[in-house]
Coordinates of C-alpha atoms in Angstrom, one line a residue:
M564 CA 26.1 12.8 16.7
S565 CA 24.1 9.8 15.3
R566 CA 23.1 11.2 11.9
V567 CA 21.5 8.6 9.5
L568 CA 20.7 8.7 5.8
I569 CA 17.7 6.5 4.9
I570 CA 17.5 5.6 1.2
G571 CA 14.0 4.6 0.1
A572 CA 10.5 6.1 0.7
G573 CA 8.1 3.1 0.4
G574 CA 6.0 1.4 3.0
V575 CA 9.0 -0.1 5.0
A576 CA 10.9 3.2 4.8
G577 CA 8.0 5.0 6.2
V578 CA 8.0 2.8 9.3
V579 CA 11.8 3.1 9.7
V580 CA 11.6 6.9 9.4
K581 CA 8.8 7.2 12.0
K582 CA 10.3 4.8 14.5
C583 CA 13.7 6.5 14.2
A584 CA 12.0 9.9 14.6
M585 CA 10.5 8.7 17.9
L586 CA 14.0 7.9 19.3
P587 CA 16.2 11.0 19.2
E588 CA 18.4 9.4 21.8
Y589 CA 19.5 7.0 19.1
F590 CA 18.9 9.0 16.0
S591 CA 19.8 12.7 16.5
E592 CA 19.4 13.6 12.9
I593 CA 17.5 11.9 10.0
H594 CA 18.1 12.5 6.3
L595 CA 15.9 10.9 3.7
A596 CA 16.5 10.2 0.0
S597 CA 14.5 8.6 -2.8
R598 CA 14.2 8.7 -6.6
T599 CA 10.9 10.5 -6.0
V600 CA 11.6 13.4 -3.6
S601 CA 7.9 14.2 -3.1
K602 CA 7.6 10.9 -1.2
C603 CA 10.4 12.1 1.1
E604 CA 8.7 15.4 1.6
K605 CA 5.5 13.8 2.5
L606 CA 7.2 11.7 5.2
Q607 CA 9.1 14.8 6.4
Q608 CA 5.7 16.6 6.8
E609 CA 4.3 13.7 8.8
V610 CA 7.2 13.5 11.3
G611 CA 8.3 17.1 11.3
S612 CA 11.3 18.9 9.8
D613 CA 13.0 19.0 13.2
R614 CA 13.4 15.2 12.9
V615 CA 13.8 14.6 9.2
V616 CA 16.1 17.6 8.6
G617 CA 16.9 16.9 4.9
V618 CA 15.2 15.3 1.9
Y619 CA 16.9 14.6 -1.4
S620 CA 16.4 13.0 -4.8
V621 CA 18.8 10.3 -5.6
D622 CA 19.2 7.5 -8.2
A623 CA 20.2 4.6 -6.0
D624 CA 21.3 2.6 -9.1
N625 CA 24.1 5.1 -9.5
A626 CA 26.9 4.6 -6.9
N627 CA 28.6 7.9 -7.7
E628 CA 25.4 9.8 -7.2
V629 CA 24.8 8.0 -3.8
A630 CA 28.4 8.7 -2.8
E631 CA 28.0 12.4 -3.6
L632 CA 24.9 12.5 -1.4
I633 CA 26.7 10.7 1.4
R634 CA 29.5 13.3 1.3
K635 CA 27.0 16.0 1.5
V636 CA 25.0 14.6 4.4
E637 CA 28.0 13.0 6.3
P638 CA 26.0 10.3 8.1
S639 CA 27.3 7.8 10.5
L640 CA 25.1 5.1 8.9
V641 CA 23.2 4.5 5.6
I642 CA 20.0 2.6 6.1
N643 CA 19.1 1.0 2.7
V644 CA 15.4 0.3 2.4
A645 CA 15.3 0.8 -1.4
L646 CA 15.1 -2.1 -3.8
P647 CA 17.3 -5.2 -3.6
Y648 CA 18.7 -4.4 -7.1
Q649 CA 20.3 -1.3 -5.5
D650 CA 22.2 -3.0 -2.6
L651 CA 25.5 -3.2 -4.5
P652 CA 25.6 0.4 -5.7
I653 CA 24.8 1.7 -2.3
M654 CA 27.4 -0.6 -0.7
D655 CA 29.9 0.7 -3.3
A656 CA 29.0 4.3 -2.3
C657 CA 29.5 3.4 1.4
L658 CA 32.8 1.8 0.7
E659 CA 34.0 4.8 -1.2
T660 CA 32.9 7.3 1.5
G661 CA 33.8 5.1 4.6
V662 CA 30.3 5.0 6.0
H663 CA 28.5 2.0 7.8
Y664 CA 25.7 0.2 5.9
L665 CA 22.5 -1.7 6.8
D666 CA 19.8 -3.3 4.6
T667 CA 16.8 -5.5 5.0
A668 CA 17.0 -7.8 1.9
N669 CA 19.9 -9.3 0.0
Y670 CA 20.9 -8.4 -3.5
E671 CA 19.4 -9.8 -6.6
P672 CA 20.0 -8.8 -10.2
K673 CA 17.2 -7.1 -11.9
D674 CA 17.3 -9.3 -15.0
E675 CA 17.3 -12.6 -13.1
A676 CA 15.0 -13.8 -10.3
K677 CA 17.8 -15.1 -8.2
F678 CA 18.9 -13.9 -4.8
E679 CA 21.9 -15.0 -2.8
Y680 CA 24.4 -13.5 -0.4
S681 CA 27.5 -14.3 -2.4
W682 CA 27.5 -10.8 -4.1
Q683 CA 27.4 -9.0 -0.7
W684 CA 29.6 -11.4 1.2
A685 CA 32.3 -10.7 -1.5
Y686 CA 32.6 -7.2 0.1
Q687 CA 33.9 -8.7 3.4
E688 CA 37.6 -7.9 3.1
R689 CA 37.0 -4.5 1.5
F690 CA 34.7 -3.4 4.3
K691 CA 37.2 -4.7 6.9
E692 CA 40.1 -2.9 5.3
K693 CA 38.0 0.4 5.2
G694 CA 37.1 -0.1 8.9
I695 CA 33.4 0.0 8.2
M696 CA 30.5 -2.4 8.9
A697 CA 27.6 -3.8 6.8
L698 CA 24.7 -5.5 8.5
L699 CA 22.7 -7.6 6.0
G700 CA 19.1 -8.6 6.1
A701 CA 17.9 -6.6 9.1
G702 CA 14.2 -7.0 8.6
F703 CA 12.0 -9.7 10.1
D704 CA 12.6 -12.6 7.7
P705 CA 15.4 -12.3 7.1
G706 CA 16.5 -10.5 10.3
V707 CA 14.5 -11.3 13.4
T708 CA 14.2 -14.9 12.3
N709 CA 18.0 -15.1 12.2
V710 CA 18.2 -13.6 15.7
Y711 CA 15.5 -16.0 17.0
T712 CA 17.7 -18.8 15.8
A713 CA 20.8 -17.4 17.5
Y714 CA 18.8 -16.9 20.7
A715 CA 17.5 -20.4 20.7
A716 CA 21.0 -21.8 20.1
K717 CA 22.4 -19.7 22.9
H718 CA 19.8 -20.3 25.6
Y719 CA 17.9 -23.5 24.8
F720 CA 20.1 -26.0 23.1
D721 CA 23.6 -27.6 23.1
E722 CA 23.2 -28.3 19.4
I723 CA 20.4 -27.3 16.9
H724 CA 19.5 -29.8 14.2
Y725 CA 16.2 -28.8 12.5
L726 CA 15.0 -25.3 11.6
D727 CA 11.6 -24.4 10.1
I728 CA 10.9 -20.7 9.7
V729 CA 7.2 -19.9 9.3
D730 CA 5.6 -16.7 8.0
C731 CA 1.8 -16.3 8.2
N732 CA -0.2 -13.2 7.3
G733 CA -3.6 -13.9 8.7
G734 CA -4.9 -10.5 7.8
D735 CA -7.5 -9.3 5.3
H736 CA -6.9 -6.2 3.3
G737 CA -10.2 -6.4 1.4
Q738 CA -8.6 -6.4 -2.1
A739 CA -9.2 -9.1 -4.7
F740 CA -5.5 -9.4 -5.3
A741 CA -2.6 -7.4 -3.7
T742 CA 0.9 -8.0 -2.4
N743 CA 1.9 -6.8 1.1
F744 CA 5.3 -5.4 -0.1
N745 CA 6.7 -4.4 -3.5
P746 CA 4.8 -6.5 -6.0
E747 CA 7.7 -7.0 -8.3
I748 CA 9.9 -8.3 -5.5
N749 CA 7.2 -10.4 -3.9
I750 CA 6.1 -12.1 -7.1
R751 CA 9.6 -12.8 -8.3
E752 CA 10.3 -14.4 -4.9
I753 CA 7.3 -16.8 -4.9
T754 CA 7.3 -17.9 -8.5
Q755 CA 10.9 -19.2 -8.5
K756 CA 11.7 -22.8 -7.4
G757 CA 11.5 -23.7 -3.8
K758 CA 14.8 -24.8 -2.1
Y759 CA 15.7 -26.2 1.3
W760 CA 18.8 -27.6 3.1
E761 CA 19.0 -31.2 4.2
N762 CA 21.9 -33.5 5.0
G763 CA 24.6 -31.2 3.8
E764 CA 23.1 -30.1 0.4
W765 CA 20.4 -28.0 -1.2
H766 CA 17.3 -29.6 -2.6
E767 CA 14.9 -27.9 -5.1
T768 CA 11.1 -28.2 -5.5
A769 CA 8.7 -26.9 -8.1
P770 CA 7.3 -23.5 -7.1
I771 CA 4.5 -23.6 -4.5
S772 CA 4.3 -27.4 -4.7
V773 CA 5.0 -28.5 -1.1
R774 CA 2.1 -27.7 1.3
K775 CA 1.7 -28.2 5.0
D776 CA -1.3 -27.0 7.0
L777 CA 0.1 -25.3 10.2
D778 CA -1.7 -24.0 13.3
Y779 CA -0.4 -20.4 14.0
P780 CA -0.9 -18.9 17.5
N781 CA -3.7 -16.3 17.5
V782 CA -4.4 -16.9 13.8
G783 CA -5.4 -20.5 13.3
V784 CA -4.7 -23.2 10.7
R785 CA -3.4 -21.9 7.4
P786 CA -2.0 -23.6 4.3
S787 CA 1.8 -23.0 4.2
Y788 CA 4.1 -23.5 1.3
L789 CA 7.8 -24.3 1.1
L790 CA 9.8 -21.5 -0.5
F791 CA 13.4 -20.5 -0.7
H792 CA 14.2 -17.6 1.5
E793 CA 17.6 -15.9 1.9
E794 CA 18.1 -16.4 5.6
L795 CA 18.4 -20.1 5.0
E796 CA 21.7 -19.5 3.1
S797 CA 23.4 -17.7 6.0
L798 CA 21.9 -19.8 8.8
V799 CA 23.1 -23.1 7.5
K800 CA 26.6 -21.5 7.1
H801 CA 26.7 -20.1 10.6
F802 CA 25.0 -23.1 12.3
P803 CA 26.8 -26.1 10.7
T804 CA 25.1 -28.6 13.0
L805 CA 21.8 -28.0 11.2
K806 CA 20.6 -31.2 9.4
R807 CA 17.7 -29.5 7.8
A808 CA 16.5 -25.9 7.3
R809 CA 13.3 -24.8 5.5
F810 CA 11.1 -21.8 5.1
W811 CA 7.3 -21.8 4.8
M812 CA 4.8 -19.0 3.9
T813 CA 1.1 -18.9 3.9
F814 CA -1.0 -18.2 0.8
G815 CA -4.8 -18.3 0.4
D816 CA -6.4 -20.2 -2.5
A817 CA -7.7 -16.9 -4.0
Y818 CA -4.2 -15.4 -4.0
L819 CA -2.7 -18.5 -5.7
N820 CA -5.5 -18.7 -8.3
H821 CA -4.9 -15.0 -9.3
L822 CA -1.2 -15.7 -9.4
R823 CA -1.5 -18.8 -11.6
V824 CA -3.7 -16.9 -14.0
L825 CA -1.3 -14.0 -14.2
E826 CA 1.6 -16.4 -14.6
G827 CA -0.3 -18.3 -17.3
I828 CA -0.8 -15.2 -19.5
G829 CA 2.8 -14.0 -19.0
M830 CA 2.2 -11.1 -16.7
T831 CA 4.8 -12.3 -14.1
S832 CA 7.6 -12.4 -16.6
I833 CA 10.7 -10.3 -16.1
E834 CA 11.7 -10.6 -19.8
P835 CA 11.1 -7.2 -21.5
I836 CA 8.7 -7.1 -24.4
D837 CA 8.1 -4.4 -27.1
F838 CA 5.1 -2.3 -26.3
Q839 CA 4.2 0.8 -28.4
G840 CA 7.9 1.4 -29.2
Q841 CA 9.1 0.8 -25.7
K842 CA 10.7 -2.1 -23.8
I843 CA 8.8 -3.1 -20.7
A844 CA 8.8 -6.2 -18.5
P845 CA 5.3 -7.4 -17.9
L846 CA 5.9 -7.7 -14.2
E847 CA 6.8 -4.0 -14.0
F848 CA 3.5 -3.2 -15.7
L849 CA 1.7 -5.4 -13.3
K850 CA 3.3 -3.6 -10.4
A851 CA 2.0 -0.3 -11.7
V852 CA -1.6 -1.5 -11.8
L853 CA -1.7 -3.4 -8.5
P854 CA -2.6 -1.6 -5.3
N855 CA 0.4 0.1 -3.6
P856 CA 1.3 -2.0 -0.5
G857 CA 1.5 1.3 1.4
S858 CA -2.1 2.0 0.7
L859 CA -3.4 -1.2 2.3
A860 CA -3.1 -0.2 5.9
E861 CA -6.4 1.6 6.3
G862 CA -9.0 -1.0 7.1
Y863 CA -6.5 -4.0 7.2
T864 CA -7.7 -6.4 9.9
G865 CA -6.1 -9.5 11.5
K866 CA -2.7 -10.5 12.6
T867 CA 0.6 -11.9 11.3
C868 CA 2.5 -14.7 13.0
I869 CA 6.2 -15.1 12.1
G870 CA 8.5 -17.4 14.0
T871 CA 11.0 -20.2 14.0
Y872 CA 10.6 -23.8 15.1
V873 CA 13.9 -25.1 16.3
T874 CA 14.6 -28.7 17.2
G875 CA 17.9 -29.8 18.8
I876 CA 19.6 -31.4 21.8
K877 CA 19.8 -30.2 25.3
D878 CA 21.5 -32.3 28.0
G879 CA 21.3 -35.3 25.8
K880 CA 17.6 -35.0 25.1
E881 CA 15.8 -33.8 21.9
K882 CA 13.3 -31.0 22.3
T883 CA 11.5 -28.4 20.1
I884 CA 10.8 -24.7 20.8
F885 CA 8.8 -22.2 18.8
I886 CA 9.8 -18.5 19.1
Y887 CA 7.3 -16.2 17.4
N888 CA 5.7 -12.8 17.2
N889 CA 2.1 -11.7 16.5
C890 CA 1.6 -8.3 14.9
D891 CA -1.8 -6.7 14.5
H892 CA -2.4 -4.7 11.3
A893 CA -4.8 -2.3 12.9
V894 CA -2.5 -1.5 15.8
C895 CA 0.4 -0.9 13.4
N896 CA -1.8 1.5 11.4
A897 CA -2.8 3.4 14.5
E898 CA 0.8 3.8 15.5
V899 CA 2.6 4.6 12.2
G900 CA 0.0 4.4 9.4
A901 CA 1.4 1.1 8.1
Q902 CA 0.2 -2.5 7.7
A903 CA 1.9 -5.2 9.8
V904 CA 4.1 -6.6 7.0
S905 CA 5.8 -3.2 6.5
Y906 CA 5.9 -2.7 10.3
T907 CA 7.6 -6.1 11.0
T908 CA 10.3 -5.2 8.5
G909 CA 10.8 -1.6 9.5
V910 CA 11.0 -1.9 13.2
P911 CA 13.9 -4.5 13.2
A912 CA 15.8 -2.2 10.7
M913 CA 15.5 0.6 13.2
I914 CA 16.6 -1.6 16.1
G915 CA 19.6 -3.0 14.0
A916 CA 20.6 0.6 13.3
S917 CA 20.4 1.6 16.9
M918 CA 22.6 -1.4 17.9
M919 CA 25.2 -0.4 15.4
L920 CA 25.2 3.3 16.4
Q921 CA 25.5 2.5 20.0
G922 CA 28.3 0.0 19.4
H923 CA 26.5 -3.1 20.7
W924 CA 26.9 -4.6 17.2
M925 CA 29.9 -3.0 15.6
K926 CA 32.9 -4.7 13.9
P927 CA 34.4 -4.0 10.5
G928 CA 33.2 -6.3 7.8
V929 CA 30.0 -7.7 6.3
W930 CA 27.8 -9.6 8.7
N931 CA 24.5 -11.4 9.0
M932 CA 22.2 -10.8 12.0
E933 CA 22.9 -14.2 13.7
Q934 CA 26.6 -13.5 13.9
F935 CA 26.1 -11.1 16.8
D936 CA 25.0 -11.7 20.4
P937 CA 21.1 -11.8 20.3
D938 CA 20.2 -10.7 23.8
E939 CA 20.0 -6.9 23.6
F940 CA 18.3 -7.0 20.2
M941 CA 15.7 -9.4 21.6
E942 CA 15.1 -7.0 24.5
R943 CA 14.6 -4.1 22.1
L944 CA 12.1 -6.1 20.1
N945 CA 9.9 -6.2 23.2
K946 CA 10.5 -2.6 23.9
Y947 CA 9.7 -1.1 20.5
G948 CA 6.7 -3.0 19.2
L949 CA 7.5 -6.6 18.3
P950 CA 7.1 -8.6 21.5
W951 CA 8.0 -12.3 21.2
H952 CA 7.0 -15.5 22.9
V953 CA 8.8 -18.9 23.4
V954 CA 6.9 -22.1 23.8
E955 CA 8.3 -25.7 24.2
C956 CA 6.2 -27.9 22.0
E957 CA 5.9 -31.0 19.8
S958 CA 7.3 -30.2 16.4
P959 CA 4.5 -30.0 13.8
F960 CA 7.2 -31.1 11.3
K961 CA 8.1 -34.4 13.0
E962 CA 8.0 -37.2 10.6

């Protein structure tokens, strides 16, 4: 019996639910919980009550409430696609109940725009002692990009030295300004300082200050900006031969102009202000007025391109490869009613869950994606909607 409890009911959760529902051989029974149970009921209606057999309201900030739900459902695995603020209470609940755990983004405190793995890595010994596993960052970036790196290191190099992860959304949703996933999380991520690893230490940059125009397969040339992204932290730890590791994401001029205006008038702040007798963070209000990312799928055109440039040594010679995926917004919408950014996060979470449930990736403790053998996961990417390509090329980052 491979019963799973999925916590969260946003755009990514919708993809996870629908992809799991298509695969009863991996997921015999699906239960779904969110703070807003009506969202769960809507998803249940879309896939059928024979696949999503239970829906529940839960406050994922409350570890005791989550633990109570886990005891009621008795799942083999909890798939956390709620907010990053809720990672630790859900992990606490899994620890208390002895159930495996998977998420797609690392923990960050709600009152500080800072994300790092230290809080979750601290659970390593407790999860080991309990005999349960936590798989961290099982989305695309982080997630698939980690597996791409492991695959490159295993099959193409004797030693890897330079890593550049690139994330391009070449699509058009037709909105003046919108984010492709939770606006609060997205804006917190890109307004903090950039950070990259070089020569054994971290270096910081001003937010959105380092630009490089990159040519993305099947998309074209797009301005790409250096950010800090969580997978860099785990990859430089688990691949100590890396001399430099960076992350780049594309943004159009219109998006950045809107963002600068919003930042300039204080709308991206996470510091609560008094408004009509209530405390509210401006960013939370902004989230409420921006388009729901889940609503963007209809009419979304174009493709994403996400991948990893890896440079290293093979048989004494330096070479570079690029492993990447293109994902078409319209194709994703036709399959599961989601845009490609949600799809590229949700499908890897489903695959990671299937790998755990089948025992391909299963050992007690807290692990990142690159710490497991990549081959079966890479095969399942091709099989379940995220085909990848490898090209040997000149590095666009060569200085």
